[in-house]
């Protein structure tokens, strides 16, 4: 039996989590296929809230065994985001098994711990400029990890002028690449928010 999983994020670059979800399932002996709809391309251009996305998928008639929703904590407690996701699923897809992926502040905090990956994605793997990256749980205490990641990638690229402006415009693609390349057994595995995601995911897969 192949487990069908629906993944929704806050943007298409969040889809870099998909291969990691499938890998965790495979490690547990479960064959899983994760679908991450591009709501814009499907015509749902005003589909932003979690409930709206679930409603759109449900109306398409697709069936899933598990729903995984990424929602950044931003400036509120992670528990509140978990509640929001649970309420959305209950209202739009009652009884559907689900988990919420809630990084502290924002998902970019998970991507700030791998200097080598940042330099590779910045297309300057041999760069030696100082990046001042956080270590360990300090990544989750950064108030705006998205901005820090953008500036870190720009610095790591070593380019300037028009080339830098063009480089900055590719941030969603760079973010997606960093997420796909995330070493799930590396530094990120020590972060409480990542550990909670893995615990919830393995439990949901086992139950499903």
GROMACS .gro file of C-alpha atoms in nm:
model
  208
    1UNK     CA    1   0.000   0.000   0.000
    2UNK     CA    2   0.124   0.346  -0.092
    3UNK     CA    3   0.044   0.623   0.155
    4UNK     CA    4  -0.087   0.937  -0.009
    5UNK     CA    5   0.023   1.254   0.168
    6UNK     CA    6  -0.087   1.611   0.102
    7UNK     CA    7   0.168   1.881   0.184
    8UNK     CA    8   0.083   2.250   0.191
    9UNK     CA    9   0.330   2.524   0.273
   10UNK     CA   10   0.334   2.900   0.281
   11UNK     CA   11   0.491   2.911  -0.066
   12UNK     CA   12   0.616   2.677  -0.335
   13UNK     CA   13   0.975   2.695  -0.210
   14UNK     CA   14   0.855   2.509   0.102
   15UNK     CA   15   0.819   2.205  -0.123
   16UNK     CA   16   1.185   2.132  -0.058
   17UNK     CA   17   1.055   1.948   0.250
   18UNK     CA   18   0.880   1.690   0.032
   19UNK     CA   19   1.181   1.459  -0.030
   20UNK     CA   20   1.260   1.463   0.342
   21UNK     CA   21   0.906   1.354   0.427
   22UNK     CA   22   0.927   1.071   0.173
   23UNK     CA   23   1.269   0.971   0.308
   24UNK     CA   24   1.142   0.950   0.667
   25UNK     CA   25   0.853   0.734   0.548
   26UNK     CA   26   1.092   0.505   0.360
   27UNK     CA   27   1.317   0.473   0.666
   28UNK     CA   28   1.014   0.348   0.858
   29UNK     CA   29   0.923   0.096   0.588
   30UNK     CA   30   0.636   0.297   0.440
   31UNK     CA   31   0.605   0.380   0.073
   32UNK     CA   32   0.467   0.732   0.048
   33UNK     CA   33   0.388   0.975  -0.231
   34UNK     CA   34   0.370   1.339  -0.129
   35UNK     CA   35   0.167   1.585  -0.336
   36UNK     CA   36   0.235   1.957  -0.295
   37UNK     CA   37  -0.018   2.147  -0.510
   38UNK     CA   38   0.077   2.477  -0.673
   39UNK     CA   39  -0.247   2.660  -0.597
   40UNK     CA   40  -0.162   2.952  -0.822
   41UNK     CA   41  -0.121   2.731  -1.127
   42UNK     CA   42  -0.439   2.546  -1.036
   43UNK     CA   43  -0.629   2.874  -1.059
   44UNK     CA   44  -0.667   2.935  -0.685
   45UNK     CA   45  -0.483   3.267  -0.688
   46UNK     CA   46  -0.660   3.396  -0.376
   47UNK     CA   47  -0.601   3.075  -0.182
   48UNK     CA   48  -0.378   3.169   0.111
   49UNK     CA   49  -0.521   3.052   0.445
   50UNK     CA   50  -0.482   2.689   0.548
   51UNK     CA   51  -0.856   2.630   0.544
   52UNK     CA   52  -0.883   2.777   0.193
   53UNK     CA   53  -0.610   2.547   0.064
   54UNK     CA   54  -0.769   2.239   0.220
   55UNK     CA   55  -1.108   2.336   0.077
   56UNK     CA   56  -0.958   2.374  -0.270
   57UNK     CA   57  -0.792   2.031  -0.256
   58UNK     CA   58  -1.108   1.870  -0.120
   59UNK     CA   59  -1.315   2.027  -0.398
   60UNK     CA   60  -1.077   1.880  -0.655
   61UNK     CA   61  -1.189   1.539  -0.531
   62UNK     CA   62  -0.845   1.412  -0.434
   63UNK     CA   63  -0.816   1.174  -0.138
   64UNK     CA   64  -0.523   1.165   0.104
   65UNK     CA   65  -0.429   0.949   0.399
   66UNK     CA   66  -0.238   1.224   0.580
   67UNK     CA   67  -0.224   1.603   0.562
   68UNK     CA   68   0.097   1.790   0.649
   69UNK     CA   69   0.078   2.167   0.685
   70UNK     CA   70   0.378   2.398   0.720
   71UNK     CA   71   0.306   2.717   0.911
   72UNK     CA   72   0.578   2.945   1.046
   73UNK     CA   73   0.537   3.046   1.409
   74UNK     CA   74   0.636   3.405   1.326
   75UNK     CA   75   0.565   3.616   1.635
   76UNK     CA   76   0.324   3.380   1.812
   77UNK     CA   77   0.371   3.068   2.020
   78UNK     CA   78   0.412   2.747   1.813
   79UNK     CA   79   0.123   2.594   2.007
   80UNK     CA   80  -0.110   2.857   1.860
   81UNK     CA   81  -0.009   2.760   1.506
   82UNK     CA   82  -0.072   2.394   1.585
   83UNK     CA   83  -0.419   2.490   1.708
   84UNK     CA   84  -0.486   2.696   1.395
   85UNK     CA   85  -0.395   2.403   1.170
   86UNK     CA   86  -0.604   2.161   1.374
   87UNK     CA   87  -0.905   2.394   1.356
   88UNK     CA   88  -0.866   2.435   0.980
   89UNK     CA   89  -0.853   2.059   0.924
   90UNK     CA   90  -1.150   2.002   1.155
   91UNK     CA   91  -1.358   2.262   0.974
   92UNK     CA   92  -1.269   2.165   0.617
   93UNK     CA   93  -1.174   1.798   0.633
   94UNK     CA   94  -1.313   1.649   0.957
   95UNK     CA   95  -1.141   1.335   1.077
   96UNK     CA   96  -0.848   1.366   0.836
   97UNK     CA   97  -0.517   1.271   1.004
   98UNK     CA   98  -0.279   1.565   1.003
   99UNK     CA   99   0.034   1.718   1.151
  100UNK     CA  100   0.163   2.074   1.156
  101UNK     CA  101   0.522   2.169   1.076
  102UNK     CA  102   0.596   2.478   1.285
  103UNK     CA  103   0.951   2.617   1.281
  104UNK     CA  104   1.023   2.877   1.549
  105UNK     CA  105   0.993   3.220   1.386
  106UNK     CA  106   1.037   3.094   1.029
  107UNK     CA  107   1.162   2.795   0.833
  108UNK     CA  108   1.471   2.989   0.723
  109UNK     CA  109   1.613   2.935   1.073
  110UNK     CA  110   1.663   2.568   0.979
  111UNK     CA  111   1.869   2.671   0.677
  112UNK     CA  112   2.119   2.895   0.856
  113UNK     CA  113   2.317   2.612   1.016
  114UNK     CA  114   2.494   2.467   0.711
  115UNK     CA  115   2.765   2.702   0.587
  116UNK     CA  116   2.887   2.469   0.312
  117UNK     CA  117   2.536   2.434   0.167
  118UNK     CA  118   2.485   2.811   0.172
  119UNK     CA  119   2.811   2.866  -0.017
  120UNK     CA  120   2.718   2.600  -0.274
  121UNK     CA  121   2.372   2.744  -0.335
  122UNK     CA  122   2.528   3.092  -0.358
  123UNK     CA  123   2.739   2.949  -0.644
  124UNK     CA  124   3.062   3.037  -0.466
  125UNK     CA  125   3.158   2.717  -0.279
  126UNK     CA  126   3.520   2.825  -0.229
  127UNK     CA  127   3.432   3.168  -0.093
  128UNK     CA  128   3.612   3.273   0.223
  129UNK     CA  129   3.413   3.579   0.327
  130UNK     CA  130   3.295   3.563   0.688
  131UNK     CA  131   2.926   3.479   0.718
  132UNK     CA  132   2.868   3.501   1.095
  133UNK     CA  133   2.620   3.214   1.100
  134UNK     CA  134   2.441   3.113   1.421
  135UNK     CA  135   2.511   2.780   1.583
  136UNK     CA  136   2.269   2.541   1.751
  137UNK     CA  137   1.954   2.680   1.909
  138UNK     CA  138   2.071   3.038   1.847
  139UNK     CA  139   1.920   3.003   1.499
  140UNK     CA  140   1.574   2.990   1.654
  141UNK     CA  141   1.631   3.312   1.848
  142UNK     CA  142   1.689   3.525   1.537
  143UNK     CA  143   1.399   3.768   1.502
  144UNK     CA  144   1.397   3.768   1.119
  145UNK     CA  145   1.571   3.454   0.988
  146UNK     CA  146   1.441   3.511   0.635
  147UNK     CA  147   1.617   3.847   0.611
  148UNK     CA  148   1.933   3.701   0.765
  149UNK     CA  149   1.933   3.415   0.513
  150UNK     CA  150   1.882   3.656   0.223
  151UNK     CA  151   2.173   3.872   0.336
  152UNK     CA  152   2.393   3.571   0.408
  153UNK     CA  153   2.337   3.427   0.061
  154UNK     CA  154   2.411   3.766  -0.094
  155UNK     CA  155   2.735   3.793   0.103
  156UNK     CA  156   2.834   3.435   0.019
  157UNK     CA  157   2.780   3.496  -0.353
  158UNK     CA  158   3.060   3.752  -0.365
  159UNK     CA  159   2.888   3.943  -0.647
  160UNK     CA  160   2.787   4.308  -0.661
  161UNK     CA  161   2.597   4.562  -0.869
  162UNK     CA  162   2.350   4.429  -1.124
  163UNK     CA  163   2.467   4.073  -1.073
  164UNK     CA  164   2.381   4.101  -0.705
  165UNK     CA  165   2.035   4.240  -0.785
  166UNK     CA  166   1.973   3.947  -1.019
  167UNK     CA  167   2.104   3.705  -0.757
  168UNK     CA  168   1.872   3.845  -0.490
  169UNK     CA  169   1.577   3.796  -0.723
  170UNK     CA  170   1.642   3.423  -0.724
  171UNK     CA  171   1.596   3.390  -0.346
  172UNK     CA  172   1.290   3.159  -0.363
  173UNK     CA  173   1.487   2.920  -0.584
  174UNK     CA  174   1.789   2.936  -0.355
  175UNK     CA  175   1.571   2.873  -0.051
  176UNK     CA  176   1.414   2.570  -0.220
  177UNK     CA  177   1.756   2.428  -0.303
  178UNK     CA  178   1.879   2.479   0.053
  179UNK     CA  179   1.572   2.306   0.191
  180UNK     CA  180   1.614   2.009  -0.043
  181UNK     CA  181   1.984   1.986   0.052
  182UNK     CA  182   1.913   2.006   0.425
  183UNK     CA  183   2.116   1.748   0.618
  184UNK     CA  184   1.840   1.608   0.837
  185UNK     CA  185   2.095   1.429   1.055
  186UNK     CA  186   2.317   1.737   1.084
  187UNK     CA  187   2.289   2.048   1.305
  188UNK     CA  188   1.917   2.096   1.233
  189UNK     CA  189   1.846   1.768   1.412
  190UNK     CA  190   1.938   1.939   1.742
  191UNK     CA  191   1.669   2.207   1.710
  192UNK     CA  192   1.354   2.146   1.919
  193UNK     CA  193   1.120   2.251   1.638
  194UNK     CA  194   1.280   2.003   1.396
  195UNK     CA  195   1.272   1.728   1.659
  196UNK     CA  196   0.901   1.797   1.716
  197UNK     CA  197   0.839   1.774   1.340
  198UNK     CA  198   1.019   1.440   1.317
  199UNK     CA  199   0.840   1.298   1.622
  200UNK     CA  200   0.498   1.402   1.492
  201UNK     CA  201   0.575   1.278   1.140
  202UNK     CA  202   0.694   0.934   1.249
  203UNK     CA  203   0.395   0.891   1.480
  204UNK     CA  204   0.152   0.995   1.205
  205UNK     CA  205   0.313   0.761   0.952
  206UNK     CA  206   0.301   0.471   1.195
  207UNK     CA  207  -0.066   0.538   1.273
  208UNK     CA  208  -0.158   0.578   0.907
   0.00000   0.00000   0.00000
